[in-house]
PDB file of C-alpha atoms in Angstrom:
ATOM      1  CA  UNK A   1       4.248 -10.507 -20.125  1.00 82.00           C
ATOM      2  CA  UNK A   2       3.702  -7.487 -17.861  1.00 85.00           C
ATOM      3  CA  UNK A   3       5.252  -4.988 -20.264  1.00 92.00           C
ATOM      4  CA  UNK A   4       7.990  -4.101 -17.757  1.00 96.00           C
ATOM      5  CA  UNK A   5      11.486  -4.981 -18.932  1.00 96.00           C
ATOM      6  CA  UNK A   6      14.597  -5.391 -16.830  1.00 97.00           C
ATOM      7  CA  UNK A   7      18.195  -5.855 -17.847  1.00 96.00           C
ATOM      8  CA  UNK A   8      20.340  -7.747 -17.307  1.00 96.00           C
ATOM      9  CA  UNK A   9      18.578 -10.963 -16.355  1.00 95.00           C
ATOM     10  CA  UNK A  10      21.576 -12.265 -14.411  1.00 96.00           C
ATOM     11  CA  UNK A  11      24.584 -10.486 -12.987  1.00 97.00           C
ATOM     12  CA  UNK A  12      27.575 -12.054 -11.260  1.00 97.00           C
ATOM     13  CA  UNK A  13      30.137  -9.794  -9.670  1.00 97.00           C
ATOM     14  CA  UNK A  14      32.625  -9.587  -6.828  1.00 97.00           C
ATOM     15  CA  UNK A  15      32.463  -7.940  -3.431  1.00 97.00           C
ATOM     16  CA  UNK A  16      33.341  -4.264  -3.483  1.00 97.00           C
ATOM     17  CA  UNK A  17      32.169  -3.765  -7.043  1.00 97.00           C
ATOM     18  CA  UNK A  18      29.430  -1.496  -8.403  1.00 97.00           C
ATOM     19  CA  UNK A  19      26.586  -2.521 -10.721  1.00 98.00           C
ATOM     20  CA  UNK A  20      23.677  -0.833 -12.465  1.00 98.00           C
ATOM     21  CA  UNK A  21      20.309  -2.461 -12.995  1.00 98.00           C
ATOM     22  CA  UNK A  22      17.980  -1.060 -15.609  1.00 98.00           C
ATOM     23  CA  UNK A  23      14.197  -0.974 -15.835  1.00 98.00           C
ATOM     24  CA  UNK A  24      11.779   0.186 -18.521  1.00 98.00           C
ATOM     25  CA  UNK A  25       8.224   0.653 -17.276  1.00 97.00           C
ATOM     26  CA  UNK A  26       5.038  -0.233 -19.123  1.00 96.00           C
ATOM     27  CA  UNK A  27       4.061   2.239 -21.780  1.00 95.00           C
ATOM     28  CA  UNK A  28       2.161   5.100 -20.132  1.00 93.00           C
ATOM     29  CA  UNK A  29       3.137   4.269 -16.550  1.00 95.00           C
ATOM     30  CA  UNK A  30       4.694   7.198 -14.715  1.00 95.00           C
ATOM     31  CA  UNK A  31       5.776   5.496 -11.511  1.00 95.00           C
ATOM     32  CA  UNK A  32       8.587   3.002 -10.979  1.00 96.00           C
ATOM     33  CA  UNK A  33       9.309   0.957  -7.868  1.00 95.00           C
ATOM     34  CA  UNK A  34      12.332  -1.124  -6.909  1.00 96.00           C
ATOM     35  CA  UNK A  35      12.171  -4.198  -4.668  1.00 95.00           C
ATOM     36  CA  UNK A  36      14.721  -6.638  -3.300  1.00 95.00           C
ATOM     37  CA  UNK A  37      13.715 -10.268  -2.802  1.00 93.00           C
ATOM     38  CA  UNK A  38      15.873 -12.575  -0.713  1.00 91.00           C
ATOM     39  CA  UNK A  39      15.207 -15.814   1.134  1.00 84.00           C
ATOM     40  CA  UNK A  40      15.709 -14.348   4.589  1.00 84.00           C
ATOM     41  CA  UNK A  41      14.146 -10.888   4.139  1.00 84.00           C
ATOM     42  CA  UNK A  42      11.363 -11.689   1.682  1.00 86.00           C
ATOM     43  CA  UNK A  43      10.188  -8.920  -0.643  1.00 90.00           C
ATOM     44  CA  UNK A  44      11.441  -5.538   0.542  1.00 91.00           C
ATOM     45  CA  UNK A  45      10.429  -2.209  -0.953  1.00 91.00           C
ATOM     46  CA  UNK A  46      13.456  -0.072  -1.755  1.00 95.00           C
ATOM     47  CA  UNK A  47      12.335   3.114  -3.473  1.00 95.00           C
ATOM     48  CA  UNK A  48       9.656   4.672  -5.696  1.00 94.00           C
ATOM     49  CA  UNK A  49       9.906   7.327  -8.393  1.00 95.00           C
ATOM     50  CA  UNK A  50       7.106   9.227 -10.029  1.00 94.00           C
ATOM     51  CA  UNK A  51       7.708  11.143 -13.244  1.00 94.00           C
ATOM     52  CA  UNK A  52      11.372  11.626 -12.459  1.00 94.00           C
ATOM     53  CA  UNK A  53      11.013  12.567  -8.801  1.00 94.00           C
ATOM     54  CA  UNK A  54      11.606  10.392  -5.760  1.00 94.00           C
ATOM     55  CA  UNK A  55       8.245   9.734  -4.093  1.00 92.00           C
ATOM     56  CA  UNK A  56       8.845   7.184  -1.357  1.00 90.00           C
ATOM     57  CA  UNK A  57      11.765   5.479   0.264  1.00 91.00           C
ATOM     58  CA  UNK A  58      11.813   2.095   1.934  1.00 90.00           C
ATOM     59  CA  UNK A  59      14.630  -0.051   3.260  1.00 84.00           C
ATOM     60  CA  UNK A  60      17.231   1.208   0.814  1.00 92.00           C
ATOM     61  CA  UNK A  61      20.839   1.162   1.964  1.00 94.00           C
ATOM     62  CA  UNK A  62      23.014   4.248   1.583  1.00 95.00           C
ATOM     63  CA  UNK A  63      25.232   2.239  -0.797  1.00 96.00           C
ATOM     64  CA  UNK A  64      22.273   1.970  -3.147  1.00 97.00           C
ATOM     65  CA  UNK A  65      20.842   4.775  -5.243  1.00 96.00           C
ATOM     66  CA  UNK A  66      18.317   5.091  -8.011  1.00 97.00           C
ATOM     67  CA  UNK A  67      17.032   7.568 -10.535  1.00 97.00           C
ATOM     68  CA  UNK A  68      14.292   7.905 -13.110  1.00 97.00           C
ATOM     69  CA  UNK A  69      15.160   9.556 -16.385  1.00 97.00           C
ATOM     70  CA  UNK A  70      13.036  11.859 -18.597  1.00 95.00           C
ATOM     71  CA  UNK A  71      12.070   8.905 -20.800  1.00 95.00           C
ATOM     72  CA  UNK A  72      10.805   7.267 -17.549  1.00 96.00           C
ATOM     73  CA  UNK A  73      13.223   4.370 -17.506  1.00 97.00           C
ATOM     74  CA  UNK A  74      14.940   3.851 -14.182  1.00 98.00           C
ATOM     75  CA  UNK A  75      18.292   2.619 -12.968  1.00 98.00           C
ATOM     76  CA  UNK A  76      19.235   1.150  -9.600  1.00 98.00           C
ATOM     77  CA  UNK A  77      22.906   1.557  -8.699  1.00 98.00           C
ATOM     78  CA  UNK A  78      24.416  -0.759  -6.116  1.00 97.00           C
ATOM     79  CA  UNK A  79      27.931   0.005  -4.914  1.00 97.00           C
ATOM     80  CA  UNK A  80      30.506  -1.461  -2.515  1.00 97.00           C
ATOM     81  CA  UNK A  81      28.718  -4.741  -2.956  1.00 97.00           C
ATOM     82  CA  UNK A  82      28.631  -7.274  -0.140  1.00 96.00           C
ATOM     83  CA  UNK A  83      27.787 -10.977  -0.152  1.00 96.00           C
ATOM     84  CA  UNK A  84      24.483 -10.164   1.511  1.00 94.00           C
ATOM     85  CA  UNK A  85      23.401  -8.050  -1.460  1.00 96.00           C
ATOM     86  CA  UNK A  86      22.915 -11.221  -3.483  1.00 96.00           C
ATOM     87  CA  UNK A  87      19.204 -11.270  -4.268  1.00 96.00           C
ATOM     88  CA  UNK A  88      16.552 -10.877  -6.925  1.00 96.00           C
ATOM     89  CA  UNK A  89      15.879  -7.241  -7.727  1.00 97.00           C
ATOM     90  CA  UNK A  90      12.480  -6.433  -9.159  1.00 96.00           C
ATOM     91  CA  UNK A  91      11.249  -3.321 -10.823  1.00 97.00           C
ATOM     92  CA  UNK A  92       7.543  -2.573 -10.990  1.00 95.00           C
ATOM     93  CA  UNK A  93       5.576   0.205 -12.616  1.00 95.00           C
ATOM     94  CA  UNK A  94       2.126   1.697 -12.158  1.00 93.00           C
ATOM     95  CA  UNK A  95       0.103   4.367 -13.911  1.00 92.00           C
ATOM     96  CA  UNK A  96      -0.105   7.075 -11.256  1.00 87.00           C
ATOM     97  CA  UNK A  97       1.900   5.901  -8.272  1.00 80.00           C
ATOM     98  CA  UNK A  98      -1.133   6.109  -6.031  1.00 81.00           C
ATOM     99  CA  UNK A  99      -1.775   3.504  -3.372  1.00 75.00           C
ATOM    100  CA  UNK A 100      -4.725   1.755  -5.081  1.00 81.00           C
ATOM    101  CA  UNK A 101      -2.653   1.287  -8.249  1.00 84.00           C
ATOM    102  CA  UNK A 102      -1.848  -2.206  -9.416  1.00 88.00           C
ATOM    103  CA  UNK A 103       1.895  -2.592  -9.708  1.00 91.00           C
ATOM    104  CA  UNK A 104       3.169  -4.501 -12.731  1.00 93.00           C
ATOM    105  CA  UNK A 105       6.375  -6.384 -12.081  1.00 94.00           C
ATOM    106  CA  UNK A 106       9.266  -7.084 -14.378  1.00 95.00           C
ATOM    107  CA  UNK A 107      10.974 -10.499 -14.567  1.00 94.00           C
ATOM    108  CA  UNK A 108      13.744  -9.412 -12.200  1.00 95.00           C
ATOM    109  CA  UNK A 109      17.526  -9.273 -12.197  1.00 97.00           C
ATOM    110  CA  UNK A 110      19.300 -11.975 -10.224  1.00 96.00           C
ATOM    111  CA  UNK A 111      22.421 -10.524  -8.640  1.00 97.00           C
ATOM    112  CA  UNK A 112      25.091 -12.864  -7.316  1.00 97.00           C
ATOM    113  CA  UNK A 113      27.962 -11.341  -5.357  1.00 97.00           C
ATOM    114  CA  UNK A 114      30.958 -13.657  -4.959  1.00 96.00           C
TER     115      UNK A 114
ATOM    116  CA  UNK B   1       2.594   1.486  10.182  1.00 77.00           C
ATOM    117  CA  UNK B   2       1.271  -1.354   8.079  1.00 82.00           C
ATOM    118  CA  UNK B   3       2.166  -5.007   8.304  1.00 89.00           C
ATOM    119  CA  UNK B   4       1.067  -8.269   6.734  1.00 93.00           C
ATOM    120  CA  UNK B   5       1.245 -11.725   8.243  1.00 95.00           C
ATOM    121  CA  UNK B   6       0.918 -14.809   6.104  1.00 96.00           C
ATOM    122  CA  UNK B   7       0.403 -17.552   8.577  1.00 91.00           C
ATOM    123  CA  UNK B   8       1.673 -20.458   6.500  1.00 94.00           C
ATOM    124  CA  UNK B   9       5.010 -20.440   4.720  1.00 94.00           C
ATOM    125  CA  UNK B  10       4.250 -23.671   2.840  1.00 96.00           C
ATOM    126  CA  UNK B  11       0.973 -25.352   1.923  1.00 97.00           C
ATOM    127  CA  UNK B  12       1.059 -28.745   0.175  1.00 97.00           C
ATOM    128  CA  UNK B  13      -2.227 -30.029  -1.249  1.00 97.00           C
ATOM    129  CA  UNK B  14      -3.407 -32.654  -3.688  1.00 97.00           C
ATOM    130  CA  UNK B  15      -4.846 -31.768  -7.066  1.00 97.00           C
ATOM    131  CA  UNK B  16      -8.593 -30.987  -7.019  1.00 97.00           C
ATOM    132  CA  UNK B  17      -8.551 -30.361  -3.257  1.00 97.00           C
ATOM    133  CA  UNK B  18      -9.681 -27.023  -1.810  1.00 97.00           C
ATOM    134  CA  UNK B  19      -7.109 -24.623  -0.431  1.00 98.00           C
ATOM    135  CA  UNK B  20      -7.058 -21.562   1.807  1.00 97.00           C
ATOM    136  CA  UNK B  21      -4.031 -19.293   2.133  1.00 98.00           C
ATOM    137  CA  UNK B  22      -4.307 -17.081   5.180  1.00 97.00           C
ATOM    138  CA  UNK B  23      -3.444 -13.412   5.406  1.00 97.00           C
ATOM    139  CA  UNK B  24      -3.865 -10.980   8.272  1.00 96.00           C
ATOM    140  CA  UNK B  25      -2.945  -7.328   8.143  1.00 93.00           C
ATOM    141  CA  UNK B  26      -2.627  -4.338  10.402  1.00 89.00           C
ATOM    142  CA  UNK B  27      -2.905  -0.722   9.401  1.00 81.00           C
ATOM    143  CA  UNK B  28      -3.802   2.550  11.027  1.00 73.00           C
ATOM    144  CA  UNK B  29      -5.286   3.941   7.816  1.00 75.00           C
ATOM    145  CA  UNK B  30      -7.793   2.764   5.237  1.00 75.00           C
ATOM    146  CA  UNK B  31      -6.303  -0.018   3.212  1.00 81.00           C
ATOM    147  CA  UNK B  32      -6.352  -1.613  -0.145  1.00 90.00           C
ATOM    148  CA  UNK B  33      -5.557  -5.330  -0.227  1.00 93.00           C
ATOM    149  CA  UNK B  34      -3.889  -7.397  -2.913  1.00 95.00           C
ATOM    150  CA  UNK B  35      -2.871 -10.957  -3.680  1.00 96.00           C
ATOM    151  CA  UNK B  36       0.042 -11.387  -6.052  1.00 96.00           C
ATOM    152  CA  UNK B  37       1.314 -14.709  -7.454  1.00 96.00           C
ATOM    153  CA  UNK B  38       4.873 -15.574  -8.424  1.00 94.00           C
ATOM    154  CA  UNK B  39       5.350 -18.598 -10.666  1.00 92.00           C
ATOM    155  CA  UNK B  40       8.804 -20.222 -10.669  1.00 87.00           C
ATOM    156  CA  UNK B  41      11.481 -18.000 -12.216  1.00 83.00           C
ATOM    157  CA  UNK B  42       9.046 -15.180 -12.924  1.00 87.00           C
ATOM    158  CA  UNK B  43       8.095 -11.808 -11.510  1.00 89.00           C
ATOM    159  CA  UNK B  44       5.006 -11.167  -9.444  1.00 92.00           C
ATOM    160  CA  UNK B  45       1.650 -10.679 -11.100  1.00 93.00           C
ATOM    161  CA  UNK B  46      -1.611  -9.445  -9.662  1.00 93.00           C
ATOM    162  CA  UNK B  47      -4.116 -12.172  -8.830  1.00 95.00           C
ATOM    163  CA  UNK B  48      -6.895 -10.035  -7.321  1.00 95.00           C
ATOM    164  CA  UNK B  49      -7.433  -6.910  -5.272  1.00 93.00           C
ATOM    165  CA  UNK B  50      -9.903  -5.298  -2.905  1.00 93.00           C
ATOM    166  CA  UNK B  51     -10.319  -1.548  -3.127  1.00 89.00           C
ATOM    167  CA  UNK B  52     -13.891  -0.976  -1.956  1.00 85.00           C
ATOM    168  CA  UNK B  53     -17.427  -2.301  -2.400  1.00 86.00           C
ATOM    169  CA  UNK B  54     -18.169  -6.011  -2.266  1.00 87.00           C
ATOM    170  CA  UNK B  55     -15.946  -7.741   0.255  1.00 90.00           C
ATOM    171  CA  UNK B  56     -15.667 -10.846  -1.928  1.00 92.00           C
ATOM    172  CA  UNK B  57     -13.352 -10.469  -4.900  1.00 92.00           C
ATOM    173  CA  UNK B  58     -12.612 -13.061  -7.565  1.00 92.00           C
ATOM    174  CA  UNK B  59      -9.861 -13.739 -10.050  1.00 91.00           C
ATOM    175  CA  UNK B  60     -10.266 -15.071 -13.566  1.00 84.00           C
ATOM    176  CA  UNK B  61      -8.668 -18.422 -12.679  1.00 88.00           C
ATOM    177  CA  UNK B  62     -11.027 -19.413  -9.873  1.00 94.00           C
ATOM    178  CA  UNK B  63      -9.395 -17.876  -6.800  1.00 96.00           C
ATOM    179  CA  UNK B  64     -11.395 -15.660  -4.468  1.00 97.00           C
ATOM    180  CA  UNK B  65     -10.596 -13.629  -1.375  1.00 97.00           C
ATOM    181  CA  UNK B  66     -12.819 -12.076   1.247  1.00 95.00           C
ATOM    182  CA  UNK B  67     -12.040  -8.845   3.034  1.00 93.00           C
ATOM    183  CA  UNK B  68     -12.995  -9.149   6.685  1.00 93.00           C
ATOM    184  CA  UNK B  69     -12.516  -5.818   8.445  1.00 90.00           C
ATOM    185  CA  UNK B  70     -13.389  -7.040  11.932  1.00 91.00           C
ATOM    186  CA  UNK B  71     -10.846  -9.860  11.735  1.00 92.00           C
ATOM    187  CA  UNK B  72      -8.376  -7.797   9.659  1.00 93.00           C
ATOM    188  CA  UNK B  73      -8.055 -10.714   7.253  1.00 95.00           C
ATOM    189  CA  UNK B  74      -7.964 -11.233   3.510  1.00 96.00           C
ATOM    190  CA  UNK B  75      -7.727 -15.003   3.061  1.00 97.00           C
ATOM    191  CA  UNK B  76      -7.347 -16.499  -0.408  1.00 97.00           C
ATOM    192  CA  UNK B  77      -9.366 -19.563  -1.363  1.00 97.00           C
ATOM    193  CA  UNK B  78      -9.853 -21.895  -4.285  1.00 97.00           C
ATOM    194  CA  UNK B  79     -12.367 -24.763  -4.203  1.00 97.00           C
ATOM    195  CA  UNK B  80     -10.352 -27.073  -6.467  1.00 97.00           C
ATOM    196  CA  UNK B  81      -6.674 -26.532  -7.300  1.00 97.00           C
ATOM    197  CA  UNK B  82      -4.681 -27.603 -10.346  1.00 96.00           C
ATOM    198  CA  UNK B  83      -1.045 -28.573 -10.735  1.00 96.00           C
ATOM    199  CA  UNK B  84      -0.551 -25.268 -12.555  1.00 95.00           C
ATOM    200  CA  UNK B  85      -1.489 -23.345  -9.393  1.00 96.00           C
ATOM    201  CA  UNK B  86       1.845 -24.330  -7.873  1.00 96.00           C
ATOM    202  CA  UNK B  87       3.480 -20.984  -7.095  1.00 96.00           C
ATOM    203  CA  UNK B  88       4.278 -18.578  -4.307  1.00 96.00           C
ATOM    204  CA  UNK B  89       1.444 -16.303  -3.234  1.00 97.00           C
ATOM    205  CA  UNK B  90       1.979 -12.915  -1.636  1.00 96.00           C
ATOM    206  CA  UNK B  91      -0.584 -10.914   0.274  1.00 96.00           C
ATOM    207  CA  UNK B  92      -0.016  -7.151   0.293  1.00 94.00           C
ATOM    208  CA  UNK B  93      -1.584  -4.151   1.967  1.00 91.00           C
ATOM    209  CA  UNK B  94      -1.431  -0.640   0.564  1.00 87.00           C
ATOM    210  CA  UNK B  95      -1.947   2.330   2.823  1.00 76.00           C
ATOM    211  CA  UNK B  96       0.936   4.753   2.668  1.00 71.00           C
ATOM    212  CA  UNK B  97       2.909   2.262   0.576  1.00 78.00           C
ATOM    213  CA  UNK B  98       2.607  -1.350  -0.571  1.00 85.00           C
ATOM    214  CA  UNK B  99       3.778  -3.815   2.072  1.00 88.00           C
ATOM    215  CA  UNK B 100       4.113  -7.508   1.241  1.00 91.00           C
ATOM    216  CA  UNK B 101       3.849 -10.535   3.437  1.00 93.00           C
ATOM    217  CA  UNK B 102       6.610 -13.141   3.398  1.00 92.00           C
ATOM    218  CA  UNK B 103       4.716 -15.352   0.975  1.00 95.00           C
ATOM    219  CA  UNK B 104       3.110 -18.804   1.021  1.00 97.00           C
ATOM    220  CA  UNK B 105       4.460 -21.518  -1.226  1.00 96.00           C
ATOM    221  CA  UNK B 106       1.570 -23.556  -2.581  1.00 97.00           C
ATOM    222  CA  UNK B 107       2.552 -26.943  -3.941  1.00 97.00           C
ATOM    223  CA  UNK B 108      -0.122 -28.942  -5.731  1.00 97.00           C
ATOM    224  CA  UNK B 109       0.690 -32.636  -5.954  1.00 96.00           C
ATOM    225  CA  UNK B 110      -0.897 -35.142  -8.368  1.00 95.00           C
TER     226      UNK B 110
END
């Protein structure tokens, strides 16, 4: 158990819909990362937050957005969903957000868009 | 820009055989190197990492990896694998951000 929690574990929805994925980082970790894992693209970095502020952006679509709240939990919002958005979405956390940090991954949310 | 190449997408081996999972990276800045493991239906977890110092790093479950700067490699090895090592292994390089390779599925057969 990494100490990172993600809800829900599974999500099934229809094209065009909007969903919110939630992540609680390990106690004491200030940085949160979001990743998308799919068979064709592999593990893709989406976005990083540090203590409530956006720190780095990866291959995140404009239809996707995220935020980190004062209690440090984070939410990833996915809107106008397409079939190709079906994937595993992982959240990770780290103590400082620096590049040598170990990232601790949650169990993931499996999103299925029908 | 950084990139990671894992040369083998799948590696099948028999139990108690040695295994090497290959990883090459490119980066224009100093790097930190990681191996993460993903067991079926789980998230990724850190296996080992190289930050500085000795180029040979070891994990608690018998894996080791050697940082080779001249060959820009960070191959993962284990002298004798177990069924429980069956998983997907991801090499990652951290410079400006953490970049993962596409993963190598290790299957250990009895």
